[in-house]
Coordinates of C-alpha atoms in Angstrom, one line a residue:
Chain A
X352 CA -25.0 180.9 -212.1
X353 CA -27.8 183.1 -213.5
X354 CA -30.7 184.2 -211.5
X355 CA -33.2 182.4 -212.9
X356 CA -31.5 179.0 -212.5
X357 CA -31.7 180.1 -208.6
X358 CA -35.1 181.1 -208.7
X359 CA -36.0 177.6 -209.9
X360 CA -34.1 175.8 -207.3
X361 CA -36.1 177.9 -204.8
X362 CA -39.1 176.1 -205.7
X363 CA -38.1 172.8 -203.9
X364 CA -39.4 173.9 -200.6
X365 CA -42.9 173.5 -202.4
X366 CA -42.6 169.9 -202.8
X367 CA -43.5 167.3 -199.8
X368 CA -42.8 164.2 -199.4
X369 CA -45.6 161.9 -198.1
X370 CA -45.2 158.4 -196.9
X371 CA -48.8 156.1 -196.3
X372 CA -48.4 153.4 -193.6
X373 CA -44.6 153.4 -194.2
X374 CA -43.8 150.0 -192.3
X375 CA -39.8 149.7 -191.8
X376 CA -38.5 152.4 -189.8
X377 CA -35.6 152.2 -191.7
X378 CA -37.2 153.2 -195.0
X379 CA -38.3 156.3 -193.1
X380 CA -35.1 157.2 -192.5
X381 CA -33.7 156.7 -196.3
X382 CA -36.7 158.3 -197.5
X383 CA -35.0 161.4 -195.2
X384 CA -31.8 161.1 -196.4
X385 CA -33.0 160.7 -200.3
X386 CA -34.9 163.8 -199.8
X387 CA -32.3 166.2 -198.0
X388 CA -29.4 164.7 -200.7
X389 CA -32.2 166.2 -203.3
X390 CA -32.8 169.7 -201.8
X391 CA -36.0 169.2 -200.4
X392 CA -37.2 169.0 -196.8
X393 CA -41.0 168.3 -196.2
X394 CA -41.8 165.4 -194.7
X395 CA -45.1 163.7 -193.5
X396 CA -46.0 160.4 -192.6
X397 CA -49.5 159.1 -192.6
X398 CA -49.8 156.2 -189.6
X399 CA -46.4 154.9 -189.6
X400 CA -46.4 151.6 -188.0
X401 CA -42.9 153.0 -185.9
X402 CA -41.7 156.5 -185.5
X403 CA -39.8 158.2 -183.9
X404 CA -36.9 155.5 -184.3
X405 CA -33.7 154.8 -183.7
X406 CA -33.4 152.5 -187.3
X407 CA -34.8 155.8 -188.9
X408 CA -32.1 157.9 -187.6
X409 CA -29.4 155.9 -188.1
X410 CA -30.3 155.6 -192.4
X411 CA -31.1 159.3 -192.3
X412 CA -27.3 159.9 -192.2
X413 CA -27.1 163.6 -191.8
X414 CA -30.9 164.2 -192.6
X415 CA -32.1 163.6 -189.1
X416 CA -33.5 167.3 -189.0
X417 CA -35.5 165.9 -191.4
X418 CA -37.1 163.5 -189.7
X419 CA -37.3 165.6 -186.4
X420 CA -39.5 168.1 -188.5
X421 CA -41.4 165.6 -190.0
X422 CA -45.3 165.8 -189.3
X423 CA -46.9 162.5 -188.3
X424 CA -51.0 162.8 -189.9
X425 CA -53.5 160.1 -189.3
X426 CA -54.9 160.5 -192.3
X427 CA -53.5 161.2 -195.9
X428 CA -55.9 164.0 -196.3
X429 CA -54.6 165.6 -193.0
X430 CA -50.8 165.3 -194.7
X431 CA -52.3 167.4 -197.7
X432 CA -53.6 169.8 -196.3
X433 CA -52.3 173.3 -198.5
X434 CA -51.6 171.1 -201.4
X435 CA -52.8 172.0 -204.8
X436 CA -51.7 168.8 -206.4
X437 CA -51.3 165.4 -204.9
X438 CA -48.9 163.2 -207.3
X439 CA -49.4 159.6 -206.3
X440 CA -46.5 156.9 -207.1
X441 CA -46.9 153.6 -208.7
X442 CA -44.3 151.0 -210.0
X443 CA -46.6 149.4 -211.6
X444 CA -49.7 150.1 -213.8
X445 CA -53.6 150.6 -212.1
X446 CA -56.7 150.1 -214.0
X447 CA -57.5 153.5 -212.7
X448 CA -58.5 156.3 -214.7
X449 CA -55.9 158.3 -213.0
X450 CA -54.1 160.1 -216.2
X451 CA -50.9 158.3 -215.8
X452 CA -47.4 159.7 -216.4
X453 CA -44.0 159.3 -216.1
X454 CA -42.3 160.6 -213.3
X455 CA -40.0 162.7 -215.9
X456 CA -43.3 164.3 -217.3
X457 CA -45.3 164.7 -213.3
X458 CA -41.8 166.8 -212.1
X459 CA -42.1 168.5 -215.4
X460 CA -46.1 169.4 -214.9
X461 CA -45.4 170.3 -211.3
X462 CA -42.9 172.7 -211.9
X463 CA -45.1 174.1 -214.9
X464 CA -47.8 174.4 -212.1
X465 CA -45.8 176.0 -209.2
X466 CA -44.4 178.7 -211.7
X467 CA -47.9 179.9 -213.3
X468 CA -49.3 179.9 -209.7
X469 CA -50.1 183.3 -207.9
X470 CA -50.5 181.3 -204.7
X471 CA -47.1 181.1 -203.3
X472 CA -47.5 179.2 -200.2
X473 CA -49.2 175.8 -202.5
X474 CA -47.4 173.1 -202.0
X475 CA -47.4 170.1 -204.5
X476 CA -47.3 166.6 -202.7
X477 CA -45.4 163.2 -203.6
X478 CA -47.6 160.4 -202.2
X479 CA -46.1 156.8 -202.0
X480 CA -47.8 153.8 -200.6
X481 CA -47.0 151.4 -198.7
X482 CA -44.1 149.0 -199.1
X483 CA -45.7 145.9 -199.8
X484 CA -48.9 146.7 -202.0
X485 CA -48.3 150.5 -202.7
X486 CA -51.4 153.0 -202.9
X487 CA -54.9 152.0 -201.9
X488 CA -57.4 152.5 -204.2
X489 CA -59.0 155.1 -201.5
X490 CA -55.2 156.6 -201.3
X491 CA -55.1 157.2 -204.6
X492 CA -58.9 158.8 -204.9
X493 CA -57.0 161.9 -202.9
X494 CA -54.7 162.1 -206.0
X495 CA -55.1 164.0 -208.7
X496 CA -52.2 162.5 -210.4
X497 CA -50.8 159.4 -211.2
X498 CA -46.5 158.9 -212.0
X499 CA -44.9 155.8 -212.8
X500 CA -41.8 155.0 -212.0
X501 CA -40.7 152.6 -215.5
X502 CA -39.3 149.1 -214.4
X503 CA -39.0 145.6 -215.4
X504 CA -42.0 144.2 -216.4
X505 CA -40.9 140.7 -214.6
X506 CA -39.5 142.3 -211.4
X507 CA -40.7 145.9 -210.1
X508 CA -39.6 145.6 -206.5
X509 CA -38.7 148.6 -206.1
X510 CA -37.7 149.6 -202.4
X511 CA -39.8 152.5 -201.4
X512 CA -36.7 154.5 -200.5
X513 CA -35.5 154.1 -203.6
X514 CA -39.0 155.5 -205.4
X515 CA -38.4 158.6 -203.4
X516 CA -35.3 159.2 -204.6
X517 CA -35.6 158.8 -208.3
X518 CA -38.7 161.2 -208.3
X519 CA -36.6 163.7 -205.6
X520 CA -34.1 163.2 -208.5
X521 CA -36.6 164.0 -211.3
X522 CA -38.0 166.9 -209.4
X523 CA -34.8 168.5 -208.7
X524 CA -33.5 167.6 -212.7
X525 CA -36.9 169.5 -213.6
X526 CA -35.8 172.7 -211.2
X527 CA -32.4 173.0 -213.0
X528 CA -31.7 174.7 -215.8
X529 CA -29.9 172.4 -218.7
X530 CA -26.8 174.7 -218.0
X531 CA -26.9 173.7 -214.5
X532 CA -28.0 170.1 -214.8
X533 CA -24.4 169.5 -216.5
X534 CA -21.7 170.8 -213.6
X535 CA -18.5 172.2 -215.3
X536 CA -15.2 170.7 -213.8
X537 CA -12.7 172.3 -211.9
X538 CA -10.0 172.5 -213.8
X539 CA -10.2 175.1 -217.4
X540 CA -7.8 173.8 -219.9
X541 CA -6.5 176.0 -222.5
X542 CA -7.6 174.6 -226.0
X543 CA -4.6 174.3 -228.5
X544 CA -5.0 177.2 -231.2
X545 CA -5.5 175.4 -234.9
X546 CA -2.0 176.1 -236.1
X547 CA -0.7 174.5 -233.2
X548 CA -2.4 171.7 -233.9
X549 CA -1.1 171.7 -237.4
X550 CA 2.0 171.8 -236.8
X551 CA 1.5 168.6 -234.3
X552 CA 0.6 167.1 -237.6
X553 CA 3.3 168.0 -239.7
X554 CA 5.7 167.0 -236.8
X555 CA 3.9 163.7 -236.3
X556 CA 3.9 162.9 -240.3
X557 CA 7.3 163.7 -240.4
X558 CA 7.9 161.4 -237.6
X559 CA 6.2 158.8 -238.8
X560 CA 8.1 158.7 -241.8
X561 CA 11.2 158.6 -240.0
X562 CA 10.1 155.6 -238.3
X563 CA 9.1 153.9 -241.2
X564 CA 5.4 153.9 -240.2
X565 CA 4.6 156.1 -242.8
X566 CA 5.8 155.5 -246.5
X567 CA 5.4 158.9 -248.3
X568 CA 5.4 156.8 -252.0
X569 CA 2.1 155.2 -250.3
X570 CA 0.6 157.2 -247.3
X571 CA -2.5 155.7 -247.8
X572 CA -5.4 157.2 -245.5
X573 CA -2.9 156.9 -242.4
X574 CA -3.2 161.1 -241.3
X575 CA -6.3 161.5 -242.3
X576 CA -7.3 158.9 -239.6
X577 CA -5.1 160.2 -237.3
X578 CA -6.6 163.8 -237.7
X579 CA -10.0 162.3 -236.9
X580 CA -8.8 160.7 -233.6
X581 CA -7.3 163.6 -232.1
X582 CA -9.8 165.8 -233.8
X583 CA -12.1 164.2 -231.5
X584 CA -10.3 165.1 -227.9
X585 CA -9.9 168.4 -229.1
X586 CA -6.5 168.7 -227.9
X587 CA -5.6 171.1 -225.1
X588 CA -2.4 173.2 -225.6
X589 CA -0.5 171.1 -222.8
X590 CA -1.3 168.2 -224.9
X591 CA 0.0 168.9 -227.9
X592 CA 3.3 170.5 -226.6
X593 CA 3.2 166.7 -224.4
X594 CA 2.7 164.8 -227.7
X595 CA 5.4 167.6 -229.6
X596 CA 7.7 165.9 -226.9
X597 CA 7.4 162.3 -227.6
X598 CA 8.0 162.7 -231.2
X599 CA 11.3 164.9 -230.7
X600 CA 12.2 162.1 -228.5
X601 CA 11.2 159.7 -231.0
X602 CA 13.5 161.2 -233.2
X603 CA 16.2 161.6 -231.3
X604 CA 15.6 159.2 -228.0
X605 CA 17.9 159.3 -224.6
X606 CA 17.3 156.5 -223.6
X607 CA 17.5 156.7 -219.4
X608 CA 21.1 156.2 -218.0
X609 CA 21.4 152.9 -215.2
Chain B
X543 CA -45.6 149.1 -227.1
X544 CA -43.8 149.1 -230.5
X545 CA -40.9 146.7 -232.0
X546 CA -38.0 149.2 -231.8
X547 CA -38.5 149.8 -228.1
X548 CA -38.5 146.6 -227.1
X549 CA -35.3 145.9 -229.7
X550 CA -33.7 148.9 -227.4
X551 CA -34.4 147.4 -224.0
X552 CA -32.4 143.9 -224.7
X553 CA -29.2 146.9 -224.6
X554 CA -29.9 146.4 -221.1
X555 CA -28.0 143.7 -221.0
X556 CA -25.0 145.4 -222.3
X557 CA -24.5 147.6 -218.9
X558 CA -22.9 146.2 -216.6
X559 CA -22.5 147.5 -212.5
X560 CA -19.3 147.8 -210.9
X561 CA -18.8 148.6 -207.2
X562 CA -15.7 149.8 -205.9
X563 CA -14.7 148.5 -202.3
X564 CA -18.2 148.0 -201.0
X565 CA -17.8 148.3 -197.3
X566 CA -21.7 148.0 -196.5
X567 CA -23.4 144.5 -197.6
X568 CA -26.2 145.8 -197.4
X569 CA -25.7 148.3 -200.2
X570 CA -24.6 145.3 -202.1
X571 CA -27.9 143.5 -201.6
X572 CA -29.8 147.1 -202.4
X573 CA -27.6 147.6 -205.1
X574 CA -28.5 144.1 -207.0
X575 CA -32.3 144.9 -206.4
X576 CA -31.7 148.8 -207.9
X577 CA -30.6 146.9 -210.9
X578 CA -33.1 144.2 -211.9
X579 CA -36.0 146.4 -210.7
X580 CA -34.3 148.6 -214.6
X581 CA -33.4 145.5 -215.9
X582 CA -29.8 144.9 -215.5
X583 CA -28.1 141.9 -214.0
X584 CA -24.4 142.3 -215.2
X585 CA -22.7 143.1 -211.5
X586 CA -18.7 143.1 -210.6
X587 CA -17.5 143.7 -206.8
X588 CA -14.2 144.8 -206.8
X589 CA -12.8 144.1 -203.4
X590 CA -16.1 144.2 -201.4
X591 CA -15.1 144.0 -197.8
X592 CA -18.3 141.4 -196.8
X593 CA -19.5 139.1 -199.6
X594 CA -20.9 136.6 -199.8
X595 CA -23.2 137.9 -196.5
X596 CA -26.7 137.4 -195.3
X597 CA -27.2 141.3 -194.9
X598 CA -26.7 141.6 -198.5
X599 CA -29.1 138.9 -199.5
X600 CA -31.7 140.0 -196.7
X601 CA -31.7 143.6 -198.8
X602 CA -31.4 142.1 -202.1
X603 CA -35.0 140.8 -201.9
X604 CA -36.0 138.9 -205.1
X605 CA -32.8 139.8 -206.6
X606 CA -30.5 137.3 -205.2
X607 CA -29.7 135.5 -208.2
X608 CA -27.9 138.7 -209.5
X609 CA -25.4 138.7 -206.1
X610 CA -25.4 134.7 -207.3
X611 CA -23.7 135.5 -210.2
X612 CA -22.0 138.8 -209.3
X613 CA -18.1 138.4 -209.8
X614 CA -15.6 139.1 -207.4
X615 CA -12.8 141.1 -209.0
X616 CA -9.3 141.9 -207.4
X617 CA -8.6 145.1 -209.5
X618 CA -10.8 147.5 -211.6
X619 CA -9.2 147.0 -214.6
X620 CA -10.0 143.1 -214.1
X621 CA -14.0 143.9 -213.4
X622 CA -13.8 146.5 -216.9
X623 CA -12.5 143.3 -218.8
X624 CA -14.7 143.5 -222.0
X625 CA -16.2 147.2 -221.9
X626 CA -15.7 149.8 -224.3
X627 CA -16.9 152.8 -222.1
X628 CA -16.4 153.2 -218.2
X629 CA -18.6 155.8 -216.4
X630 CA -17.8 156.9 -213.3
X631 CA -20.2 157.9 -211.1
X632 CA -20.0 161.0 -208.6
X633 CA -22.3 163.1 -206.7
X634 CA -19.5 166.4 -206.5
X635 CA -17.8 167.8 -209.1
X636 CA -13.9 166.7 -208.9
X637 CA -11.0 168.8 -209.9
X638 CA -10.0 166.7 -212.8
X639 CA -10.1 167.2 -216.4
X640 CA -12.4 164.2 -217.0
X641 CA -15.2 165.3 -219.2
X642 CA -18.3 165.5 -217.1
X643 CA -21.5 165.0 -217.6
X644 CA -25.3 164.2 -216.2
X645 CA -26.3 160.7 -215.6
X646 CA -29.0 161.4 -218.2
X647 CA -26.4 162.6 -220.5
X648 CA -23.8 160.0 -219.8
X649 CA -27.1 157.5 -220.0
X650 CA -27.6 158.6 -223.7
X651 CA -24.5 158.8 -224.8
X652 CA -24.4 155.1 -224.0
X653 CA -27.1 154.1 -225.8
X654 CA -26.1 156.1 -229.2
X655 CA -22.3 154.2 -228.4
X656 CA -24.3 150.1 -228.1
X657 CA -26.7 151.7 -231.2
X658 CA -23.3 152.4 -233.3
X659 CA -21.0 150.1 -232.3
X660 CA -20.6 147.0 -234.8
X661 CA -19.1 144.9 -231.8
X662 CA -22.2 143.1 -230.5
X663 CA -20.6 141.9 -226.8
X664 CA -19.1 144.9 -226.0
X665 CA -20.1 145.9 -222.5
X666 CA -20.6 149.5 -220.8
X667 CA -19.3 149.4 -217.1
X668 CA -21.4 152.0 -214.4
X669 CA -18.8 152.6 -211.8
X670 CA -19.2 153.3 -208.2
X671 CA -16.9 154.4 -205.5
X672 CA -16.9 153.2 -202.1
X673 CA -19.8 154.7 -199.3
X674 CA -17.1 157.1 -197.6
X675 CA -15.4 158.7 -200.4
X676 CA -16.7 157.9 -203.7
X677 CA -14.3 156.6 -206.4
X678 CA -10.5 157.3 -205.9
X679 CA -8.0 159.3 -208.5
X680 CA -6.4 156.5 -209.4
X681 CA -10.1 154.7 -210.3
X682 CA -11.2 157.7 -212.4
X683 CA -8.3 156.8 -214.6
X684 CA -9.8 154.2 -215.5
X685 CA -13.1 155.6 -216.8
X686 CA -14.0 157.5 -219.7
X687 CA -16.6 159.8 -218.7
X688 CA -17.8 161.2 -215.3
X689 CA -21.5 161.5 -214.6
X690 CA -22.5 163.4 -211.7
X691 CA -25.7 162.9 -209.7
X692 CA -26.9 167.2 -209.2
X693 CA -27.3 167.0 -205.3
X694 CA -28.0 169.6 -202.7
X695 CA -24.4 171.6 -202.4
X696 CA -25.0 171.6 -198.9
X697 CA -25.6 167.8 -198.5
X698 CA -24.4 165.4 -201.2
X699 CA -24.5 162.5 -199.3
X700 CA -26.0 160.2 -201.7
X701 CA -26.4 156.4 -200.5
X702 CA -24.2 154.2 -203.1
X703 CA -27.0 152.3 -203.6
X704 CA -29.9 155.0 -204.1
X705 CA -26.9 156.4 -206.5
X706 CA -26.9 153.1 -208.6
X707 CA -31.1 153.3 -208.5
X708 CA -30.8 156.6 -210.4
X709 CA -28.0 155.8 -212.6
X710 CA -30.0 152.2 -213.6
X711 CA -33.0 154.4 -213.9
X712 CA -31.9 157.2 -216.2
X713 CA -30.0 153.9 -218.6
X714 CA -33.5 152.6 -219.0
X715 CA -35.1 155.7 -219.2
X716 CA -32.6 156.7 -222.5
X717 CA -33.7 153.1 -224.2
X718 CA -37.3 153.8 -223.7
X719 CA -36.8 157.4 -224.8
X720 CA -38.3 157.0 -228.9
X721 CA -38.0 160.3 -229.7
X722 CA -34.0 160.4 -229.1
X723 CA -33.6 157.3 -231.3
X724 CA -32.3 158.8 -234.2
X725 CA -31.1 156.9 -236.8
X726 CA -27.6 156.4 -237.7
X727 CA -25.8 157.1 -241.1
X728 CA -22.4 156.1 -242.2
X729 CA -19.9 153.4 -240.8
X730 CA -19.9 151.1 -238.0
X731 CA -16.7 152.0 -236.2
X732 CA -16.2 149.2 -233.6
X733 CA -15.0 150.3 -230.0
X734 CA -11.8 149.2 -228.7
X735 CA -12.4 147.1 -225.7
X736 CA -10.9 148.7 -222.2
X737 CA -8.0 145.3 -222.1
X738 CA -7.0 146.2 -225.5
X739 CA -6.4 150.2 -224.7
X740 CA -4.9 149.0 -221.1
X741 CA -2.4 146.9 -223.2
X742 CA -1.3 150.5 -225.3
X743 CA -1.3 152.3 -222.3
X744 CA 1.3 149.5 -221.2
X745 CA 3.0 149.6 -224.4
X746 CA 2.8 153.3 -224.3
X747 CA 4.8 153.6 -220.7
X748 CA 7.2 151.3 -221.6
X749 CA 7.8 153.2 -225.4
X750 CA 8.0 156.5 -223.4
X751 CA 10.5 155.4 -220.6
X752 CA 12.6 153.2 -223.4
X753 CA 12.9 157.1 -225.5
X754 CA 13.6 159.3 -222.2
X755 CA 10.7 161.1 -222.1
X756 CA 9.2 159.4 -218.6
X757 CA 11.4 158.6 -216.1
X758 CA 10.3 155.9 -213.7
X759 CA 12.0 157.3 -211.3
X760 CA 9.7 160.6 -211.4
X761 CA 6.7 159.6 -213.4
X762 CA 4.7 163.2 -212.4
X763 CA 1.4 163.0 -213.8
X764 CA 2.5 162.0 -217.3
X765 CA 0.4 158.6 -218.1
X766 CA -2.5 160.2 -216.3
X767 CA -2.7 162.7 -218.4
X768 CA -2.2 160.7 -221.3
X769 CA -4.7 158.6 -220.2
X770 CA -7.4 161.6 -220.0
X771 CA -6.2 162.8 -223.1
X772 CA -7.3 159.2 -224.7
X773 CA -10.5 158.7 -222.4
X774 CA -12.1 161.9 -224.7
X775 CA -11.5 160.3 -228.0
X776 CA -12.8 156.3 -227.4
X777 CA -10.6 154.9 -229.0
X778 CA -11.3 152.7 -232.0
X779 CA -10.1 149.2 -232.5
X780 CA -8.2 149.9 -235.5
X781 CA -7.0 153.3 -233.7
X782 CA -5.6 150.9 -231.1
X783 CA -3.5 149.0 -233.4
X784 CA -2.5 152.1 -235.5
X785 CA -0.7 153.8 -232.3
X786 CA 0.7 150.5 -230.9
X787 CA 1.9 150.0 -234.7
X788 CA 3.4 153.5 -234.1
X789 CA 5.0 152.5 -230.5
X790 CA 6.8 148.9 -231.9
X791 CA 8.5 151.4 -234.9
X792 CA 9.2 153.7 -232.6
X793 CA 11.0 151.2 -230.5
X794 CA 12.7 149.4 -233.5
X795 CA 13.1 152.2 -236.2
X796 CA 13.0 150.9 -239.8
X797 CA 14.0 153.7 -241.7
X798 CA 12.6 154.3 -245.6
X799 CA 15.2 153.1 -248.3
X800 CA 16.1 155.8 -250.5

């Protein structure tokens, strides 16, 4: 992991989460656990309807500190206070003239802000509205940003939990390096060298003529599309010895004793 | 909007959603309105511990008609009938040699495979483990590719069905994405469907034990390595039929005349 990978990761305790007249305590306590599962951890609710909560706690999972920490604000402009950019959420589209953007392209902008700031204590804030109708119009006269979340044009429901976690997911995506973004597996495999995969293919077209699969008076395209397949796993060196295996035993089988 | 984006959405319909043991009803009921808020409706429930259940249709909101039609499958491989590529979903990295990859890779990758393939009903499969433990070894083997949600090292807990909002979002997301849509040259190879490379894994056990080369009676890891091996390529149909045309010589020999 390179340093500047963890420098960006860094970054996610400049991001707040910011909930306006969140209704269902439970939603409250998703939103917790959608943020902590993303890396980030500030949390402030504008007038929520219940809170503190037993509902909340028990869908925040692991992410109760979360919720513990989290400020409640009786007004939105109270929750961003030491923002420099308030990023308001919207499933669907206003006629505002908010710029609107996806949420790919607002975690994209706010990471683009956060690095050319010299002010290292801004904070950028994720504004969502209320379950049933969203942002107010007066909600989203604090923001200087509009993000949309893409849905179905027929049915964009979509639970309020659930729209923190896709932009958490989008901020955190924007954080990570490409390198990062794509986790390497456990396990390193030793690529087979290219003569050992040649001589997989000599083994397995002698094979095949053995068999009768292949007639060498008429091969036709038959190795070539083998080739292609296995040129596409990019055999390990395990493999091919595997695959050596079978055909020895293909030529000379032992079939397994009662 | 344009006429090739909308031609790219109806892929949606090609993706289909596949829980694993659902032990919570309610993710099943978030998890069917995660899906049609992107557009999908295709859902399978293998072994869901509660369903049919008022939780799940409480939390489904407006999606209902998606639990109405979801199929209750006894076995994976039953609820992968018809789908050329299964994606796993995980939110750690697994110490397996499954090629890995980002949801929004694995959610291009999948487009570029429905844009290619010639077989119009061919189905992509997103699959989900269960809440506690996320999709067992013996499930992976079953999918092609893993696709990993980046969490917080520190606290993956990612609900199921916040997991399925992001995968669903980053599949729509790649069939918006114009840019990516490149144009594609050369032949239509058509996918082999999962059934038809389940039936040569089959074959391929029974060829193997019937040569000595796996015995029954101490199996190791051999078809599940096999199975990886495979899983990189995606297989063809005709690839299909070439190796089981392989396996039925190599059971009945019919050596060249000379």
């Amino acid at each position: 992991m390179c340093n500047s990978m963890t420098s960006k990761l860094h970054l996610l305790s400049r991001f707040r989460v910011v909930l306006c007249q969140p209704s269902h305590p439970g939603n409250i306590g998703s939103t917790a656990r959608a943020m902590k599962v993303m890396g980030l951890h500030d949390l402030k609710l504008v007038n929520p309807e219940k809170f503190p909560d037993n509902e909340a706690n028990a869908l925040a999972c692991g992410a109760v500190d979360i919720l513990e920490n989290a400020q409640v604000c009786s007004t939105l402009e109270e929750a961003l206070t030491g923002c420099t950019l308030a990023i308001g959420l919207s499933a669907r589209k206003r006629q505002l003239s908010h710029r609107l953007v996806s949420v790919r392209e607002a975690a994209t902008e706010a990471r683009e802000l956060l690095l050319q700031s010299a002010d290292e204590d801004s904070k950028i804030a994720l504004v969502f509205g209320t379950e049933m109708s969203g942002l107010s119009n007066a909600e989203l006269d604090r923001c200087q940003l509009l993000a949309m979340i893409p849905t179905d044009p027929g049915y964009w429901s979509l639970n309020l939990a659930a729209a923190v976690q896709v932009m958490c997911y989008e901020v955190r995506m924007a954080l990570l390096d490409e390198q990062q973004a794509l986790p390497h597996a456990g396990l390193k495999a030793t690529p087979a060298t290219n003569d050992e995969v040649e001589m997989f293919y000599r083994h397995l077209e002698q094979t095949l003529t053995e068999i009768g699969f292949l007639n060498p008076h008429s091969p036709r395209r038959l190795m070539q599309r083998l080739r292609r397949m296995y040129a596409r796993t990019a055999l390990e060196k395990e493999e091919v010895n595997i695959l050596r295996g079978i055909l020895t035993l293909t030529q000379h089988p032992r079939p397994p004793e009662e």
